[in-house]
CSV table of C-alpha atoms and ligand atoms in Angstrom, one decimal:
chain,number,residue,atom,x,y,z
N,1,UNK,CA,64.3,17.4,68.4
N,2,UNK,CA,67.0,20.2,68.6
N,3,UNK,CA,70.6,19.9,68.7
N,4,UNK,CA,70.3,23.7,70.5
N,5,UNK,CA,73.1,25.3,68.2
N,6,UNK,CA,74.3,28.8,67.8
N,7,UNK,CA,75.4,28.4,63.9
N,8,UNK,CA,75.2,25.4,61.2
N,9,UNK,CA,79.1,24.5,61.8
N,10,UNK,CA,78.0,24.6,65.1
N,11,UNK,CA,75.3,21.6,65.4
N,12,UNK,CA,77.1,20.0,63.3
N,13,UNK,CA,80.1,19.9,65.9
N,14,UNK,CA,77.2,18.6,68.2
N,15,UNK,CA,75.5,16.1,65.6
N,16,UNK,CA,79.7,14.8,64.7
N,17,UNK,CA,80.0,14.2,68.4
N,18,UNK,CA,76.6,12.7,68.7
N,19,UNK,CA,77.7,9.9,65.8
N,20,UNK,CA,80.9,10.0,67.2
N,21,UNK,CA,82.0,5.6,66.9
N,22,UNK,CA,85.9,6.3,67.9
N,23,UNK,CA,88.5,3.7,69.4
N,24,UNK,CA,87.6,3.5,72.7
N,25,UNK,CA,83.8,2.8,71.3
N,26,UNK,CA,85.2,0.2,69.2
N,27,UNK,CA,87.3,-2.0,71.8
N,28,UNK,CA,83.8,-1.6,73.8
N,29,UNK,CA,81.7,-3.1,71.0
N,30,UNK,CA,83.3,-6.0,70.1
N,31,UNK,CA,83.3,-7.2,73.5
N,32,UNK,CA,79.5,-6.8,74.0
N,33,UNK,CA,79.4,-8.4,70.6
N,34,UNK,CA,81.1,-11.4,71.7
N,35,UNK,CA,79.5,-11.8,74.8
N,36,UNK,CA,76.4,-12.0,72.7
N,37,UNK,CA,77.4,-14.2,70.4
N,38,UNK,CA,78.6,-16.6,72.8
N,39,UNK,CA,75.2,-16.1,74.7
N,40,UNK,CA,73.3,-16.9,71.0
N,41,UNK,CA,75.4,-20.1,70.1
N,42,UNK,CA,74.2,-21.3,73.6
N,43,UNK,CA,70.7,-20.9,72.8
N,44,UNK,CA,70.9,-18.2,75.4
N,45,UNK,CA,68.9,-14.7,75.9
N,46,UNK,CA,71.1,-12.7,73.0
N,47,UNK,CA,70.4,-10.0,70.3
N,48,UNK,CA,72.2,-12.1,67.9
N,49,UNK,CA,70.1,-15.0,67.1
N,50,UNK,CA,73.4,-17.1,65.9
N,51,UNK,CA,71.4,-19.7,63.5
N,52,UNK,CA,73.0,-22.5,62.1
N,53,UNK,CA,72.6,-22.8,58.2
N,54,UNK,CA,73.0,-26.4,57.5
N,55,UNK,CA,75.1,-25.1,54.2
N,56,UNK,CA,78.5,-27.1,53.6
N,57,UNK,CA,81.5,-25.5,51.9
N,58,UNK,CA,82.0,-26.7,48.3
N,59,UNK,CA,85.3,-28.2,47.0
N,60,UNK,CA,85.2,-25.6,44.3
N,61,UNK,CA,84.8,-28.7,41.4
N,62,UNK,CA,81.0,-28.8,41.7
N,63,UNK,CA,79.5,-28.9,37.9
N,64,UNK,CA,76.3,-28.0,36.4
N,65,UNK,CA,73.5,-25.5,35.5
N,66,UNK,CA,71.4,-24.5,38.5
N,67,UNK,CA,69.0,-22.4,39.3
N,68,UNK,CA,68.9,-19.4,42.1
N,69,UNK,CA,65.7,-17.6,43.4
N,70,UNK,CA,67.4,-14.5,45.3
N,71,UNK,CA,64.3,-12.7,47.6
N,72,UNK,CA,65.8,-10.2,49.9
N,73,UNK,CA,64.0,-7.0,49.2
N,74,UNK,CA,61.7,-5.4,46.9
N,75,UNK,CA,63.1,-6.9,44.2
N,76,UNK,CA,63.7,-10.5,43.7
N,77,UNK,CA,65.6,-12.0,40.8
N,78,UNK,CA,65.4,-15.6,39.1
N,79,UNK,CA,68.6,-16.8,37.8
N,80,UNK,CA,70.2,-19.6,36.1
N,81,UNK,CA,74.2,-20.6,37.3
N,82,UNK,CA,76.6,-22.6,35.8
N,83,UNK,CA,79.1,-24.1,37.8
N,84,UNK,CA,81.8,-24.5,35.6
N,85,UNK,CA,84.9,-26.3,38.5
N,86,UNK,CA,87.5,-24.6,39.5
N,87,UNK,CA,86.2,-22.2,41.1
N,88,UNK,CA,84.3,-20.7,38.1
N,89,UNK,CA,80.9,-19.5,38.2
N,90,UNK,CA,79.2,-18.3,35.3
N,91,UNK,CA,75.6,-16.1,35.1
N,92,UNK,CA,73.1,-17.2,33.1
N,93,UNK,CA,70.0,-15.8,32.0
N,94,UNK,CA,68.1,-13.5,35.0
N,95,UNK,CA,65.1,-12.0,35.6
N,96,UNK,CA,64.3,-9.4,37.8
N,97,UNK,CA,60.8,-8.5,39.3
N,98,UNK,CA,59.7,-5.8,42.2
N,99,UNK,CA,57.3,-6.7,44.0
N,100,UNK,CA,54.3,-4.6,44.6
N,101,UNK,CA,54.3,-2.5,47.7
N,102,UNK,CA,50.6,-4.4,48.3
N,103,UNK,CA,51.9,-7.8,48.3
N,104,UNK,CA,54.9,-6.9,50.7
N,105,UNK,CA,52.7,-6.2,53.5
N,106,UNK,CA,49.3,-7.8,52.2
N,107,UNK,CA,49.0,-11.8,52.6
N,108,UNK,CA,51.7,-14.5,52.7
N,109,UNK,CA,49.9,-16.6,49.9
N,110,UNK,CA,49.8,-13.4,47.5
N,111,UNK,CA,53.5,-13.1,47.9
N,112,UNK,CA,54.5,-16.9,47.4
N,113,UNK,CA,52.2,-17.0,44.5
N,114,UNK,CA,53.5,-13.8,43.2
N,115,UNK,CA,56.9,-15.1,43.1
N,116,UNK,CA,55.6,-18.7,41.9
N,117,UNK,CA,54.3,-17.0,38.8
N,118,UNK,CA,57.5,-15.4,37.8
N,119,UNK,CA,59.6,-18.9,38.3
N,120,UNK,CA,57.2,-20.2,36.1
N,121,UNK,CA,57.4,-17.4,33.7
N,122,UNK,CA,60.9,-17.6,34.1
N,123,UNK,CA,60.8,-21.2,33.0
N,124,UNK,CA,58.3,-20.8,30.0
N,125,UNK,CA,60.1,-17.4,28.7
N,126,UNK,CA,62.5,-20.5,27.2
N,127,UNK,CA,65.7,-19.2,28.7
N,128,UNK,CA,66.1,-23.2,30.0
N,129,UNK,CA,66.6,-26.7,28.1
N,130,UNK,CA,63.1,-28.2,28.1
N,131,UNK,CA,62.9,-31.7,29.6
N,132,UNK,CA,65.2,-31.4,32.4
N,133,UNK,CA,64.8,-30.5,36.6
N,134,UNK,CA,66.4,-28.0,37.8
N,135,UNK,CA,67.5,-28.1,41.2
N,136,UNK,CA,67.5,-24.8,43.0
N,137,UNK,CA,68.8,-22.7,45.8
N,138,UNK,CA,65.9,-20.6,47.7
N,139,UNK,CA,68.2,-17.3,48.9
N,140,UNK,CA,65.8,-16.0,51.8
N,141,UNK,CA,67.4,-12.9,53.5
N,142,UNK,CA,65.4,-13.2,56.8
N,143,UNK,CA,65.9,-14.4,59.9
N,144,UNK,CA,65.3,-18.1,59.5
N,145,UNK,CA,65.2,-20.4,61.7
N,146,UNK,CA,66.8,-23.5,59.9
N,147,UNK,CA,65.8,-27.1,60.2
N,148,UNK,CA,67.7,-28.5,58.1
N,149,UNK,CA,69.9,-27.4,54.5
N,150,UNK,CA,65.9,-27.1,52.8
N,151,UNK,CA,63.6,-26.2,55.7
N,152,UNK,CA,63.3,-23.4,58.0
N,153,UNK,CA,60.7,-21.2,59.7
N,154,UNK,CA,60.3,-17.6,59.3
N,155,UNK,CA,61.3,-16.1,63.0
N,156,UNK,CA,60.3,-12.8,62.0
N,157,UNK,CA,60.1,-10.2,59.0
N,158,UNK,CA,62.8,-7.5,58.6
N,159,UNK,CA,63.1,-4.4,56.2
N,160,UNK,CA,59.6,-3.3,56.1
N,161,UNK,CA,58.1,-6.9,55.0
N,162,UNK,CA,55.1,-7.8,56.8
N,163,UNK,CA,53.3,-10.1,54.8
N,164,UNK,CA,50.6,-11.7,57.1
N,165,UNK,CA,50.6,-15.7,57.5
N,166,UNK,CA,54.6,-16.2,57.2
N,167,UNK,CA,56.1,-16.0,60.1
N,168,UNK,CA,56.7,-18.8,61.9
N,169,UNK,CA,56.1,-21.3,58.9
N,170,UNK,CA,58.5,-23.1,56.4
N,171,UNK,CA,58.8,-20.5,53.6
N,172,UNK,CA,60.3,-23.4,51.2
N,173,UNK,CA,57.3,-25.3,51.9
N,174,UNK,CA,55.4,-22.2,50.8
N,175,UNK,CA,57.1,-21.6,48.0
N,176,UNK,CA,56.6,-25.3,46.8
N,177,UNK,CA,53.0,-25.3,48.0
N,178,UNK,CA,53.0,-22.6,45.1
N,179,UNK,CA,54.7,-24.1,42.9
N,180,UNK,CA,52.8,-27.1,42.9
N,181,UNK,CA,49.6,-25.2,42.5
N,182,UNK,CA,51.0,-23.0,39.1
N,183,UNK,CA,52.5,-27.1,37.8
N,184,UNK,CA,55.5,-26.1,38.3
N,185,UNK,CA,57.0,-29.5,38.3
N,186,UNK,CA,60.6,-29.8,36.6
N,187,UNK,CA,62.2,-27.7,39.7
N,188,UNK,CA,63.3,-28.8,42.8
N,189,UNK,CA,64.2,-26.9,45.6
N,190,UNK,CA,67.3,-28.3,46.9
N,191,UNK,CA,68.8,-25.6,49.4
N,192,UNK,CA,67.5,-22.6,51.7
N,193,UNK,CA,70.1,-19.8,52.2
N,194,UNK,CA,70.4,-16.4,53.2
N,195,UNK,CA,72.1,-14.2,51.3
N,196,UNK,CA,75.2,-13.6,53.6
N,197,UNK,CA,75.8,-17.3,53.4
N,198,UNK,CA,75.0,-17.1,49.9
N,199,UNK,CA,77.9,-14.8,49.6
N,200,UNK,CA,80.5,-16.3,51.1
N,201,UNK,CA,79.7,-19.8,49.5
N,202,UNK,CA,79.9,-18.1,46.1
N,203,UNK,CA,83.4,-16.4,47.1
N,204,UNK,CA,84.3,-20.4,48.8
N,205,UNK,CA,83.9,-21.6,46.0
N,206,UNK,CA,87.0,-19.7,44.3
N,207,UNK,CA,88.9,-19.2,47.9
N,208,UNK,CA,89.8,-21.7,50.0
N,209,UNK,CA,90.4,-18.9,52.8
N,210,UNK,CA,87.2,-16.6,52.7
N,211,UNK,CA,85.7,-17.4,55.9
N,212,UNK,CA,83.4,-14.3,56.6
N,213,UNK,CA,80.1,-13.7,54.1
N,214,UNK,CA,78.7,-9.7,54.6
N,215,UNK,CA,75.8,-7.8,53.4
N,216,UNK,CA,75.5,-4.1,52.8
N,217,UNK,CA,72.5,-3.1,51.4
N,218,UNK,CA,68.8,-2.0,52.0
N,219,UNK,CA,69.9,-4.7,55.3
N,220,UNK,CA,73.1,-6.1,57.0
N,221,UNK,CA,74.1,-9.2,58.5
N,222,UNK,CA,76.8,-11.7,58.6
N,223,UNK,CA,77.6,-15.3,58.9
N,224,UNK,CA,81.3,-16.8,59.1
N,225,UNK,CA,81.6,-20.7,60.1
N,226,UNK,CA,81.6,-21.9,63.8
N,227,UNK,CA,84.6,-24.5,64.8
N,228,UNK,CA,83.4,-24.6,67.8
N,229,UNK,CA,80.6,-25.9,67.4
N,230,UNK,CA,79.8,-28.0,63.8
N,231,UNK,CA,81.9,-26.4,61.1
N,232,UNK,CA,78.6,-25.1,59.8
N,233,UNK,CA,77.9,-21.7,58.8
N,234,UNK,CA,76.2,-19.6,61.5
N,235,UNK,CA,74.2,-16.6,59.9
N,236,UNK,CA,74.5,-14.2,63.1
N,237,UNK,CA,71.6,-12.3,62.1
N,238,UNK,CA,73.8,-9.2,63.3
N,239,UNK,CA,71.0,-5.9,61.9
N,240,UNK,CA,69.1,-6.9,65.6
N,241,UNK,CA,72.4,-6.2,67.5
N,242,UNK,CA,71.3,-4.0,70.1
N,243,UNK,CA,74.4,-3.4,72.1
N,244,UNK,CA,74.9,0.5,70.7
N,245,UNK,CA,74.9,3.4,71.8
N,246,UNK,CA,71.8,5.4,70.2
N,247,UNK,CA,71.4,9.2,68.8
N,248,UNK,CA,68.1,11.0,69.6
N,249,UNK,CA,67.6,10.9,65.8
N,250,UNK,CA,68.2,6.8,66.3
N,251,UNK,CA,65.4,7.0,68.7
N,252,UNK,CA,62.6,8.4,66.5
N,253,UNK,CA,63.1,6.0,64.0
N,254,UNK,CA,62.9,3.7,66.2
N,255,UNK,CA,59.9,4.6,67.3
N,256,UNK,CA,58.2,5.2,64.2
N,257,UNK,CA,59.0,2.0,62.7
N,258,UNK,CA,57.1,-1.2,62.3
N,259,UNK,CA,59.2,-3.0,64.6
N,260,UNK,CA,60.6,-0.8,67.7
N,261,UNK,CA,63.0,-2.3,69.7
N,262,UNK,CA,64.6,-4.9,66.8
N,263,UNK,CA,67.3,-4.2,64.1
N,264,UNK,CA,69.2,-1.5,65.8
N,265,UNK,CA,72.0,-1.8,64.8
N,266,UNK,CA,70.4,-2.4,61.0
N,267,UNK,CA,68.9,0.6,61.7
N,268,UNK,CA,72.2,2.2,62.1
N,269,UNK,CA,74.2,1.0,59.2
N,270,UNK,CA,71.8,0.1,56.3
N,271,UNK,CA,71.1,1.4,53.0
N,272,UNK,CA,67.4,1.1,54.0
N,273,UNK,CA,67.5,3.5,56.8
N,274,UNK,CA,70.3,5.7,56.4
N,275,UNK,CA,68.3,8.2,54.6
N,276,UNK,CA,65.5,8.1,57.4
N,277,UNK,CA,68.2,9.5,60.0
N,278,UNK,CA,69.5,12.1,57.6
N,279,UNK,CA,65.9,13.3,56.9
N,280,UNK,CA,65.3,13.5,60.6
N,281,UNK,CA,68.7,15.7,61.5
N,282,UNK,CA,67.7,17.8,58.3
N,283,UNK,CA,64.6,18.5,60.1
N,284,UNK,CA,65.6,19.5,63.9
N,285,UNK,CA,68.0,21.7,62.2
N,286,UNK,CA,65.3,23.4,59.7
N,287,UNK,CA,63.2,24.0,62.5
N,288,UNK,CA,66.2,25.6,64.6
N,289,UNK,CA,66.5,27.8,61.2
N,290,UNK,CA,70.0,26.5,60.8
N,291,UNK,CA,69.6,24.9,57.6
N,292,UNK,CA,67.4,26.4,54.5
N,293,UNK,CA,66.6,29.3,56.5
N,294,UNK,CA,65.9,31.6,54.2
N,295,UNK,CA,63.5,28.8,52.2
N,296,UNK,CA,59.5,28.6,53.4
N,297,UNK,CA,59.4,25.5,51.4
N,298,UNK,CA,62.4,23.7,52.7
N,299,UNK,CA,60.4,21.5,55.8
N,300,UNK,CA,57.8,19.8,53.1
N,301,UNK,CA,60.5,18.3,51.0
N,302,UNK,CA,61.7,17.1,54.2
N,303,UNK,CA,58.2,16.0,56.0
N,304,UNK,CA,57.6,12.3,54.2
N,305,UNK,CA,59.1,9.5,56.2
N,306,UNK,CA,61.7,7.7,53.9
N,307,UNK,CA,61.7,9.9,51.7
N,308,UNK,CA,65.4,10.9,51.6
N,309,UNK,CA,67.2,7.7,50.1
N,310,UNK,CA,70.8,6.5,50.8
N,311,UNK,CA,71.0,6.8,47.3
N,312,UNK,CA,70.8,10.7,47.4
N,313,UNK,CA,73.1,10.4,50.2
N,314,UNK,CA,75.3,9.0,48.2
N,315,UNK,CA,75.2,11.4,45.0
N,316,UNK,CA,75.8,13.8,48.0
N,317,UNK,CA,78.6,12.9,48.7
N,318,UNK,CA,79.6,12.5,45.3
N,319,UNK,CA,78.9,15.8,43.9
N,320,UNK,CA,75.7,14.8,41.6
N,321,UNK,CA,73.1,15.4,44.0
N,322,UNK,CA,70.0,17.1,42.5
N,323,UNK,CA,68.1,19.7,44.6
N,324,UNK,CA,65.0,18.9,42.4
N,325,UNK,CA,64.8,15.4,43.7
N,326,UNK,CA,63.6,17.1,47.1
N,327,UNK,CA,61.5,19.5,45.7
N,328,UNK,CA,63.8,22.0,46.6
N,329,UNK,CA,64.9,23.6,43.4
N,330,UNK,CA,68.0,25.4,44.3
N,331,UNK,CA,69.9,25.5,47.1
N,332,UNK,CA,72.0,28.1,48.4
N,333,UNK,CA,76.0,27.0,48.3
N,334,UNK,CA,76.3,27.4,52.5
N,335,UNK,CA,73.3,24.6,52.6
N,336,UNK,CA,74.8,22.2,50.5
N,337,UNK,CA,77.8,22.3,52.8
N,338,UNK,CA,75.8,21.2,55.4
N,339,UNK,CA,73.8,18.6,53.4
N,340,UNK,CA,76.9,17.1,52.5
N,341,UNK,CA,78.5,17.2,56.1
N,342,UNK,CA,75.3,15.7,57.7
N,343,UNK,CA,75.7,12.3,55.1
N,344,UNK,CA,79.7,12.3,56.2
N,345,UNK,CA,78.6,12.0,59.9
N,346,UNK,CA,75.6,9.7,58.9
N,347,UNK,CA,77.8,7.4,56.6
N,348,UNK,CA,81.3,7.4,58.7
N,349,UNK,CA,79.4,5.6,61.6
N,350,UNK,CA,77.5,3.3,59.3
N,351,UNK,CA,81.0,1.7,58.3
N,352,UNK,CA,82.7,2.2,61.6
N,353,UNK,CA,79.8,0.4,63.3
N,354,UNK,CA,80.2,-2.3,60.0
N,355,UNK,CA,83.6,-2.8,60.3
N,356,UNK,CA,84.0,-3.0,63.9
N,357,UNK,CA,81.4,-5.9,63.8
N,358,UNK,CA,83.3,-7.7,60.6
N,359,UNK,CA,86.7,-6.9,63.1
N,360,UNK,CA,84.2,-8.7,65.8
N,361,UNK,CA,83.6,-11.7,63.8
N,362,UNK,CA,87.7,-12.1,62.9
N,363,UNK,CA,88.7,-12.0,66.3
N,364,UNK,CA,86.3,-14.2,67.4
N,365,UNK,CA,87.5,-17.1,65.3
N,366,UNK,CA,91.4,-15.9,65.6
N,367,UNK,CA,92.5,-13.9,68.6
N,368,UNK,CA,95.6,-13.2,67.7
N,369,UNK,CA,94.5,-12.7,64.1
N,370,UNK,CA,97.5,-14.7,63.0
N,371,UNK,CA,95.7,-16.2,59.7
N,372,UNK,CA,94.0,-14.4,56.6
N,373,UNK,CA,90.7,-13.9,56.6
N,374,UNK,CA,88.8,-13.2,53.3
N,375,UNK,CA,85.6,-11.1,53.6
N,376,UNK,CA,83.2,-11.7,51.0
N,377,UNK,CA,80.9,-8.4,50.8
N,378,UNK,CA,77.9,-7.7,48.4
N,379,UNK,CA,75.7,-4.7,48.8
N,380,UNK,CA,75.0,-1.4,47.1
N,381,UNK,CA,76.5,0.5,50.3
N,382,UNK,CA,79.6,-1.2,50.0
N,383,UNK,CA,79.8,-1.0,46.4
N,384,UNK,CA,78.5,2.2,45.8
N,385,UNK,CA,78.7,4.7,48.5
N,386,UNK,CA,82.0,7.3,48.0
N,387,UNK,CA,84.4,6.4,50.7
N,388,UNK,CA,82.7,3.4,52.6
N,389,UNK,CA,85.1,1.4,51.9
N,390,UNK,CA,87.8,3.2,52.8
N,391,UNK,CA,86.6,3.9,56.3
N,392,UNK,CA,86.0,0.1,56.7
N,393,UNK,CA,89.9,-0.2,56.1
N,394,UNK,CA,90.6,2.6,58.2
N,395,UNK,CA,88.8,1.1,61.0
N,396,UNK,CA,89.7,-1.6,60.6
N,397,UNK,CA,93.6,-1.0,60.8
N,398,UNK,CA,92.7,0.9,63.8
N,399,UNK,CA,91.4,-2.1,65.8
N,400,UNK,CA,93.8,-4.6,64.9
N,401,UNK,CA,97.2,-2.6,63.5
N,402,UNK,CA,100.2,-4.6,62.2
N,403,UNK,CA,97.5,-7.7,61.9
N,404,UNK,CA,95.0,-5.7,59.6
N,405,UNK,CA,96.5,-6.5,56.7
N,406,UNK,CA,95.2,-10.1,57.2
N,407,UNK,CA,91.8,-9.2,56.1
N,408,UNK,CA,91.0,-8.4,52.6
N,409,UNK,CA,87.3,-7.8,51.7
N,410,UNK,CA,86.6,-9.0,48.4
N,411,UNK,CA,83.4,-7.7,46.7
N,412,UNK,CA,81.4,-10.9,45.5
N,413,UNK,CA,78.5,-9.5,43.4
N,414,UNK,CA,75.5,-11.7,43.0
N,415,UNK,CA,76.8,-13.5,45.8
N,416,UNK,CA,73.8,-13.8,47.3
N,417,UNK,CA,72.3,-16.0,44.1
N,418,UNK,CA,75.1,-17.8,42.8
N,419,UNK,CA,76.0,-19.2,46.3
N,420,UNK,CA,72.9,-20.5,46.5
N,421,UNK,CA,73.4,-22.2,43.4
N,422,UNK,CA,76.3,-23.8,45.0
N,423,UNK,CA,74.6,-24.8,47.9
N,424,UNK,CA,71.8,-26.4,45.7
N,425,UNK,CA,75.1,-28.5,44.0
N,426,UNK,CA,76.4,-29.8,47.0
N,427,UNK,CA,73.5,-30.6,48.8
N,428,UNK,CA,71.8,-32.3,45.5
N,429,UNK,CA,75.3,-34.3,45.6
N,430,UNK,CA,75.0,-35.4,48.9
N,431,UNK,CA,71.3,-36.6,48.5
N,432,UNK,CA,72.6,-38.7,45.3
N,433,UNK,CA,75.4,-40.3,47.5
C,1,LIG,C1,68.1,-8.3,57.2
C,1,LIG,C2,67.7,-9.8,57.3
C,1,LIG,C3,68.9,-10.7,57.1
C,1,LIG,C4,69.6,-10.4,55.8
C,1,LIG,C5,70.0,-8.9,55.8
C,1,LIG,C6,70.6,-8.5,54.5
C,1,LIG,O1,68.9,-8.0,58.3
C,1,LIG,O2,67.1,-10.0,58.6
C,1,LIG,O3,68.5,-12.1,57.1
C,1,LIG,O4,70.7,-11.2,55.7
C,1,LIG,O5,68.8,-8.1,56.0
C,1,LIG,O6,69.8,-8.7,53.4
């Protein structure tokens, strides 16, 4: 790969215009995204697999202690909610785990086990009231095929999970199936959820008016309720949209990962892969001696796939970066520049794309975008990254102008667990009634 520049500022005029996401880009996208989404909610051929997620939204006066199992990535995290009404939500204890690299991609059974042992350790560590069930909320974020508000099929694994045996099968009656085998007997799992719907049912249960849930982290997705069809939350499953224009650097990732062809635009926008592209334009321009030039070393601390991280992106970007991290130990001042240029290309169309798609998902359920629309977010890139939110704005207020000021995005941390705590506590209400 070569951009086939004379100079560093120029390839990265070429590699700018190569991310380049600009207005005209924009209109063009959300179209194609709605066409797809209206293909997906009629069960038609679509990128966006439009699910339905069974989950209600709460009144807000819902009551109790509950407890949240949050699996999303490599780390998964046991907690205990307290819905306190009006709108308040308190964090318990919480536990976190990683899970071992072995058991992501090794056997379905190790990994339900795995996470049945820490629920029960959770549970024995004497954080909770002995005596007592706890319902819980199961917060899944992969594409799920639901069945109903505590069943659902794996359709396929995302963000490097590949655990053999799960796809295709209920993953809460794995993890009960687990359960049952390690006694775990005083919980009961009440409510599956992915984390975007998690989110905004933790920031419905404060706001009436939040009617889009986001994710920006190691993945991204959506959900936002459909009128149309059943008032239900649809999680769009939006990381597969595949309606983008593509660099060459988008390509061999692609390629190389260990599912071509799905999670473009995830592969565009997420934490999980934004490093990946930066490593690969670092590359093509070391080898066209345009960056680190005057370093032999410079192509090995590029050569390991993923091993440039959002997260040095990120400090990058915010002036912390630390040439050790990539075994480089110094770097001359000209090559920073250019490090820290390539992250501002890399990054800008990450939230451009992201905002453009949360613009999609605004229009679609008000055209004239004549009502307020709250945006729950959660995710390190949102939270995190210097200036993503910004550009979101920007984006967004060029798309939709005097009407931009109708969406807020509201940061809703731990979103993904404590909404499914609040889905646990309505649908345990409903099966009492
Ligand atoms: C991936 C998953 C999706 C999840 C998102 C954010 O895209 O497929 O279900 O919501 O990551 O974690």
């Amino acid at each position: 790969m070569t951009t086939t520049a004379k100079s560093p500022k120029d390839a990265l005029d070429k590699i700018s215009e190569e991310f380049a996401f600009n207005t005209k880009d924009v209109k063009e996208f959300i179209s194609l995204f709605h066409l797809e989404m209206a293909r997906g909610l009629e069960g038609g051929q679509s990128s966006l697999k439009m699910i339905d997620s069974f989950a209600r939204r709460p009144s807000g006066s819902e009551l109790g202690t509950y407890l949240a199992l949050d699996l999303g990535g490599t780390n998964f995290r046991v907690m205990a909610v307290n819905l306190r009404g009006k709108g308040e939500i308190h964090v318990g204890a919480t536990s976190r785990y990683s899970i071992p690299k072995d058991i992501i991609t090794g056997k379905g059974e190790d990994l339900f086990n795995f996470i049945a042992s820490k629920l029960g350790a959770f549970i024995e560590s004497g954080k909770l009231a002995k005596d007592k069930t706890y319902a819980l909320g199961f917060t899944f974020s992969f594409p799920v095929k639901q069945t109903g508000i505590k069943s659902g099929t794996l359709i396929a694994w995302t963000k490097g999970f590949s655990a053999e045996g799960v796809v295709g099968k209920d993953v809460v009656a794995l993890l009960e199936g687990a359960m049952k085998k390690q006694n775990i007997n005083c919980i009961s799992v009440e409510a599956l959820a992915n984390d975007t719907v998690g989110t905004m049912i933790a920031k419905c249960y404060a706001r009436k008016d939040c009617d889009i849930g986001v994710i920006l982290g190691t993945g991204t997705n959506a959900c936002y309720p459909e009128s149309r069809i059943s008032g239900l939350t649809v999680n769009t499953e939006w990381g597969n949209f595949n309606k983008l224009r593509q660099t060459k650097f988008d390509l061999v990732l692609d390629d190389a990962s260990n599912n071509p062809g799905l999670q473009l635009f995830e592969k565009a926008v997420s934490g999980m892969y934004l490093g990946e592209i930066f490593r690969l334009v670092a590359l093509s321009l070391i080898d066209e001696k345009l960056l680190f030039a005057s370093s032999k070393l410079a192509r090995s601390a590029f050569e390991v796939p993923y091993s440039f991280t959002s997260e040095q992106m990120s400090s990058l970007a915010e002036g912390t970066f630390d040439a050790k991290s990539t075994s480089l130990s110094q770097m001359a001042d000209e090559d920073f520049a250019v490090m820290v240029s390539m992250a501002k290309i890399i990054s800008t169309r990450s939230a451009r794309l992201a905002a453009a798609a949360v613009a999609s998902l605004a229009l679609w359920q008000d055209p004239k975008m004549l009502q307020k629309h709250v945006v729950a977010v959660d995710g390190s890139l949102y939270e995190k990254y210097p200036g993503y939110k910004q550009e979101m704005t920007r984006l967004i207020g060029e798309v939709l102008g005097g009407h931009a000021g109708n969406i807020s995005f509201e940061l809703t941390k731990d979103g993904s667990g404590t909404g499914a705590a609040v889905i646990a506590a309505v649908a345990a209400s409903e099966h009492a009634t």
